[in-house]
Amino acid sequence: MEAPFIFGRIATGKNFTDREQEAVHLASNFRAGVNTILISPRRWGKSSLVQQASGIVAQQDKKIKFCFIDLYNVRNEQQFYQLLAQQVLRASSGKWADLLDNAKKFLGRFIPNLSFSPGNQADFTLALDWKEVIRQPDDILNMAEQIAKARKIKFVFCIDEFQNIKTFESPLAFQKKLRSHWQKHQHVSYCLYGSKRNMMMEVFTSSEMPFYKFGDLMFLQKIQEKDWVPFLIKRFSSSSKKIKVAEARLIVNLAECHPYYVQQLAQQTWLRTTKTCNEDIVQSAYEGILLQLSLLFQNVTDSLTATQINFLEAMLKGVTQFSARQMLADFKLGTSANVLRIKDALVSKEILDINGSQMEFLDPMYKHWLIKHYFKLIQKGDGV
């Protein structure tokens, strides 16, 4: 029997949890051609939300075409332009002949060469005169807009891991180049998101950056317990297994409403359940996940400096006044200025997140592992 919970991949349809308001908001932006920037910590469901909203819009309006681009392995401008051109051709060309015609018409001066996989015309690679492309990329950056005008359609580009453009050579100049073209498009809109929240914030919320005020900023919040609990009960029930409200709530609380970990803990609990779930099963699944992640978390901790580790220990012991002289001495943190540097480093490493005056761990399981297994701040049987 297939497990009714998924994590680590896109969740759509019956696996998509809550976020109805966000899905409606995003779908409305897609229809209206409004540029959107999604910002949240990693593994909070951005990609699932984009897929859910785009699926709704694509079913309702066949004239809106979606281009999905993942910049995870894209390391330079050439690879970016190649992927962009390929995805535009794929989204705009229903037939093989149309694809060839669009390539010739809109990329002609780059001498396009298409190579198709045997038996699969939808799988192709595109080769261009890259020296000419880098010299004059306007045709590629405006390609979707030109095709949309000619075909009387609209494009929505959904670009994941967008923060990776900061790793390109001359990233600021490249961002200026993109903004100068994209802001003029009337038939193409952009949904930009990524897994590194700190870098995304820098790109889109700094008034000195080219993409400042590029579009509608959506800050995703955690899915609340009141939405998780009925979802878990329903998914257990769909597979002829039972979980009560108390155990469903325990799963949510142990995972601290973190979408990835709620799904993972629910799956591991479901696998251990024969008919009816109980608290011992949930706790066993939870300890199993901590054990499974132990080596990863140990490597993360080994990469930190002594003062960074001391800071985390102080935080987990309830310290809030990090500038107090006695606290600085007790945890060997140096000066108040050094504490600020430690905070910045831990935020940059995506271990901590600072929201106003609140500071919290981005990964709740890492926090629990530190408490239970690294600092041993609680004894067996105490709970988190």
XYZ file of C-alpha atoms in Angstrom:
384
model
C 0.000 0.000 0.000
C 1.331 3.412 -0.947
C 1.983 5.756 1.976
C -0.522 8.637 2.038
C 2.151 11.208 2.922
C 4.917 12.586 0.740
C 7.924 14.771 1.485
C 10.963 15.833 -0.490
C 8.958 16.176 -3.696
C 6.079 18.227 -5.082
C 2.748 17.810 -3.274
C -0.361 18.459 -5.362
C -3.989 17.369 -5.417
C -5.004 15.335 -2.360
C -1.450 15.603 -0.974
C -1.551 19.405 -1.004
C -2.197 20.726 2.504
C -4.101 23.944 3.229
C -2.583 27.121 1.663
C -5.898 27.640 -0.143
C -5.665 31.411 0.310
C -2.096 31.519 -0.978
C -3.030 29.318 -3.951
C -5.944 31.606 -4.833
C -3.719 34.685 -4.467
C -0.986 33.213 -6.663
C -3.430 31.940 -9.286
C -4.975 35.427 -9.432
C -1.527 36.925 -10.047
C -0.891 34.402 -12.827
C -4.135 35.329 -14.570
C -3.528 39.058 -14.198
C 0.103 38.910 -15.343
C 1.422 40.160 -11.996
C 5.042 39.334 -11.180
C 5.340 37.419 -7.898
C 8.204 36.709 -5.509
C 7.727 33.856 -3.031
C 9.894 34.031 0.078
C 9.969 31.540 2.929
C 12.463 29.203 4.605
C 13.464 26.067 2.703
C 11.093 23.116 2.547
C 8.011 25.114 3.461
C 6.182 24.128 0.261
C 6.919 26.932 -2.223
C 7.304 24.591 -5.200
C 4.144 22.668 -4.284
C 2.220 25.936 -4.017
C 3.429 27.090 -7.450
C 2.506 23.757 -9.041
C -0.916 23.777 -7.401
C -1.743 27.330 -8.504
C -0.371 26.855 -12.028
C -2.382 23.643 -12.430
C -5.575 25.472 -11.516
C -4.899 28.290 -13.991
C -3.743 25.998 -16.822
C -6.995 24.036 -16.632
C -9.122 27.176 -16.701
C -7.280 29.157 -19.395
C -5.522 27.347 -22.233
C -4.038 30.625 -23.477
C -1.784 30.901 -20.439
C 1.373 28.823 -20.904
C 3.698 27.983 -18.029
C 7.482 27.660 -18.272
C 9.107 25.914 -15.311
C 12.809 26.574 -14.901
C 15.057 25.266 -12.132
C 18.358 27.125 -11.733
C 19.775 24.644 -9.219
C 22.567 23.452 -11.549
C 22.804 26.612 -13.646
C 26.168 28.266 -13.023
C 26.563 30.943 -15.705
C 24.740 33.161 -18.178
C 25.202 30.772 -21.104
C 23.457 27.947 -19.289
C 20.708 30.350 -18.211
C 20.022 31.521 -21.770
C 20.058 27.972 -23.116
C 17.582 26.748 -20.510
C 15.377 29.806 -21.011
C 15.248 29.353 -24.796
C 14.591 25.601 -24.543
C 11.710 26.040 -22.113
C 10.087 28.790 -24.194
C 10.233 26.595 -27.283
C 8.850 23.618 -25.353
C 5.953 25.588 -23.826
C 4.983 27.408 -27.023
C 5.270 24.575 -29.544
C 2.621 21.887 -29.509
C 3.981 20.179 -32.603
C 7.423 19.347 -33.897
C 6.915 21.605 -36.922
C 5.913 24.522 -34.686
C 9.033 24.052 -32.586
C 11.282 24.209 -35.638
C 9.399 27.223 -36.986
C 9.683 29.131 -33.676
C 13.382 28.318 -33.386
C 14.046 29.591 -36.908
C 11.836 32.665 -36.589
C 12.856 33.897 -33.138
C 16.400 32.536 -32.790
C 17.465 32.625 -36.424
C 20.474 34.893 -36.063
C 21.948 32.573 -33.418
C 21.971 29.659 -35.915
C 19.849 27.271 -33.811
C 20.546 23.537 -33.970
C 17.986 21.176 -32.405
C 18.808 17.582 -31.445
C 15.881 15.286 -30.614
C 15.897 12.131 -28.533
C 14.844 9.044 -30.540
C 11.149 8.365 -30.110
C 10.533 11.468 -27.993
C 10.168 14.759 -29.832
C 9.415 16.616 -26.580
C 12.943 15.827 -25.351
C 15.449 17.970 -27.215
C 18.589 20.005 -26.732
C 19.308 23.369 -28.262
C 22.683 24.545 -29.536
C 23.294 28.200 -30.443
C 26.136 30.490 -31.410
C 26.924 31.330 -27.788
C 29.458 34.033 -28.555
C 26.707 35.923 -30.340
C 24.181 35.146 -27.594
C 26.403 36.551 -24.843
C 27.138 39.595 -26.957
C 23.459 40.292 -27.746
C 21.069 38.273 -25.527
C 18.079 40.534 -26.219
C 16.431 38.097 -28.641
C 16.381 35.335 -26.034
C 15.292 37.581 -23.163
C 12.450 38.948 -25.304
C 11.656 35.682 -27.099
C 8.657 34.727 -24.940
C 7.181 38.223 -25.269
C 7.491 38.113 -29.077
C 5.960 34.629 -29.354
C 3.149 35.591 -26.979
C 2.288 38.611 -29.134
C 2.362 36.573 -32.327
C 0.289 33.687 -30.908
C -2.049 35.842 -28.774
C -1.152 33.915 -25.622
C 0.443 34.681 -22.259
C 3.470 33.148 -20.582
C 4.179 32.702 -16.892
C 7.781 31.866 -16.007
C 8.122 29.970 -12.724
C 11.805 30.105 -11.850
C 13.028 28.059 -8.890
C 16.354 28.604 -7.078
C 16.392 32.107 -8.526
C 18.955 33.244 -5.955
C 21.580 31.231 -7.884
C 21.995 34.135 -10.295
C 24.033 35.748 -7.507
C 26.752 33.156 -8.198
C 27.154 34.177 -11.853
C 30.079 36.259 -13.023
C 29.120 39.940 -12.626
C 25.803 39.102 -10.890
C 24.714 42.710 -10.385
C 25.128 43.530 -14.076
C 23.214 40.377 -14.997
C 20.345 41.284 -12.661
C 20.181 44.752 -14.203
C 20.054 43.181 -17.650
C 17.176 40.883 -16.696
C 15.209 43.642 -14.984
C 15.621 46.058 -17.903
C 13.971 43.528 -20.259
C 11.456 41.803 -18.015
C 9.888 44.984 -16.639
C 8.817 45.943 -20.184
C 6.999 42.680 -20.934
C 3.215 42.931 -21.260
C 2.448 39.304 -22.185
C 4.929 37.557 -19.887
C 4.974 37.504 -16.091
C 7.405 35.964 -13.647
C 7.124 33.961 -10.445
C 10.515 33.862 -8.739
C 11.331 31.727 -5.712
C 14.165 29.766 -4.154
C 15.320 27.685 -1.198
C 17.814 30.157 0.287
C 15.625 32.669 2.067
C 18.469 34.927 3.177
C 19.773 35.381 -0.381
C 16.260 35.877 -1.770
C 15.626 38.586 0.803
C 18.797 40.371 -0.261
C 17.871 40.235 -3.964
C 14.274 41.435 -3.609
C 13.995 43.565 -0.464
C 17.111 45.720 -0.695
C 16.436 49.117 -2.285
C 19.919 49.005 -3.844
C 19.229 45.840 -5.862
C 17.812 45.795 -9.426
C 14.891 43.511 -8.511
C 13.668 45.723 -5.673
C 9.870 46.153 -6.024
C 9.836 43.908 -9.088
C 6.513 42.342 -8.113
C 4.109 41.174 -5.444
C 6.048 39.861 -2.437
C 4.451 36.814 -0.822
C 5.916 35.720 2.513
C 4.710 32.204 3.266
C 3.809 31.415 6.848
C 3.744 28.021 8.549
C 0.633 25.906 8.067
C -1.205 26.026 11.383
C -1.977 23.098 13.687
C -5.725 23.538 13.126
C -5.194 22.817 9.424
C -2.657 20.020 9.855
C -4.634 17.888 12.319
C -7.729 17.213 10.129
C -5.441 16.644 7.133
C -3.487 13.942 9.000
C -6.652 12.264 10.273
C -8.153 12.237 6.781
C -5.020 10.820 5.159
C -4.758 8.042 7.765
C -8.421 7.234 7.259
C -8.002 7.024 3.475
C -5.720 4.011 3.996
C -7.965 2.267 6.535
C -5.777 3.277 9.483
C -6.792 5.500 12.378
C -5.153 8.333 14.245
C -6.836 10.336 16.985
C -6.675 14.090 17.450
C -4.151 13.834 20.304
C -1.659 11.793 18.264
C -2.149 13.962 15.156
C -1.500 17.037 17.294
C 1.615 15.380 18.743
C 3.009 14.852 15.228
C 2.397 18.511 14.373
C 3.925 19.791 17.612
C 7.023 17.591 17.415
C 7.583 18.851 13.855
C 6.696 22.424 14.921
C 4.313 22.767 11.949
C 7.267 22.480 9.544
C 5.642 21.128 6.316
C 8.478 18.792 5.341
C 8.862 17.295 8.800
C 5.125 17.000 9.471
C 4.815 14.921 6.302
C 7.928 12.877 7.107
C 6.936 12.187 10.704
C 3.381 11.369 9.612
C 4.701 8.938 7.011
C 7.017 7.190 9.460
C 4.192 7.017 12.017
C 1.828 5.592 9.391
C 4.366 2.929 8.400
C 4.643 1.820 12.046
C 0.864 1.732 12.532
C -1.015 -1.514 11.956
C -4.544 -0.308 12.641
C -4.671 2.498 15.214
C -1.869 4.930 15.998
C -0.870 5.674 19.582
C 1.588 8.006 21.316
C 4.338 5.376 21.565
C 4.253 4.876 17.794
C 4.599 8.622 17.168
C 7.494 8.901 19.623
C 9.219 5.882 18.030
C 8.902 7.456 14.574
C 10.208 10.768 15.912
C 13.275 9.160 17.531
C 13.881 7.226 14.332
C 14.014 10.433 12.288
C 16.446 12.054 14.741
C 18.667 8.987 14.552
C 18.461 8.930 10.763
C 19.512 12.585 10.575
C 22.173 12.320 13.273
C 25.179 12.053 10.927
C 23.968 14.993 8.841
C 23.431 17.130 11.931
C 26.815 16.144 13.348
C 28.493 17.292 10.119
C 26.592 20.588 10.256
C 27.702 21.127 13.850
C 31.298 20.205 13.069
C 31.346 22.990 10.468
C 30.554 25.626 13.130
C 33.070 27.555 15.194
C 33.301 27.084 18.960
C 31.664 30.436 19.631
C 28.806 29.665 17.229
C 28.166 26.389 19.055
C 28.333 28.224 22.395
C 25.786 30.724 21.126
C 23.376 27.936 20.123
C 23.788 26.344 23.541
C 23.015 29.649 25.253
C 19.974 30.126 23.077
C 18.678 26.629 23.845
C 19.189 27.244 27.559
C 16.833 30.196 27.345
C 19.267 33.115 27.173
C 17.670 36.201 25.633
C 19.994 39.020 26.753
C 23.093 38.137 24.760
C 24.823 41.425 25.542
C 24.899 40.825 29.318
C 28.472 40.747 30.600
C 27.982 37.618 32.724
C 26.360 35.748 29.836
C 29.237 36.676 27.503
C 31.670 35.289 30.053
C 29.675 32.155 30.919
C 29.372 31.054 27.288
C 32.739 32.424 26.114
C 31.221 34.558 23.359
C 33.715 37.425 23.482
C 32.272 40.893 23.009
C 28.807 42.170 22.146
C 30.118 43.009 18.657
C 31.238 39.403 18.264
C 27.733 38.225 19.189
C 26.360 40.226 16.265
C 28.865 38.552 13.945
C 27.884 35.129 15.291
C 24.203 35.844 14.645
C 24.915 36.998 11.094
C 26.994 33.886 10.412
C 24.297 31.525 11.718
C 21.648 33.293 9.646
C 23.894 33.098 6.568
C 24.374 29.360 7.188
C 20.555 29.063 7.370
C 20.650 27.643 10.876
C 18.826 30.555 12.505
C 16.177 32.949 11.259
C 15.601 36.398 12.724
C 12.156 37.903 12.327
C 12.006 41.246 14.099
C 13.054 40.578 17.687
C 12.337 36.845 17.384
C 15.136 34.376 16.705
C 14.457 30.722 15.932
C 15.929 27.610 14.368
C 15.012 27.078 10.727
C 15.241 23.292 11.138
C 13.221 22.111 14.174
C 14.710 18.603 14.027
C 18.226 20.027 14.196
C 17.178 21.987 17.274
C 15.733 18.835 18.865
C 18.876 16.866 18.028
C 21.051 19.503 19.681
C 18.862 19.469 22.783
C 18.577 15.704 23.137
C 21.801 14.303 21.707
C 24.483 17.010 21.449
C 24.041 19.214 24.508
C 21.957 16.569 26.315
C 19.828 19.253 27.913
C 16.996 16.810 28.637
C 17.024 13.268 29.905
C 15.388 10.274 28.266
C 11.651 10.403 28.750
C 11.462 14.151 29.328
C 10.101 15.119 25.903
C 11.188 18.077 23.784
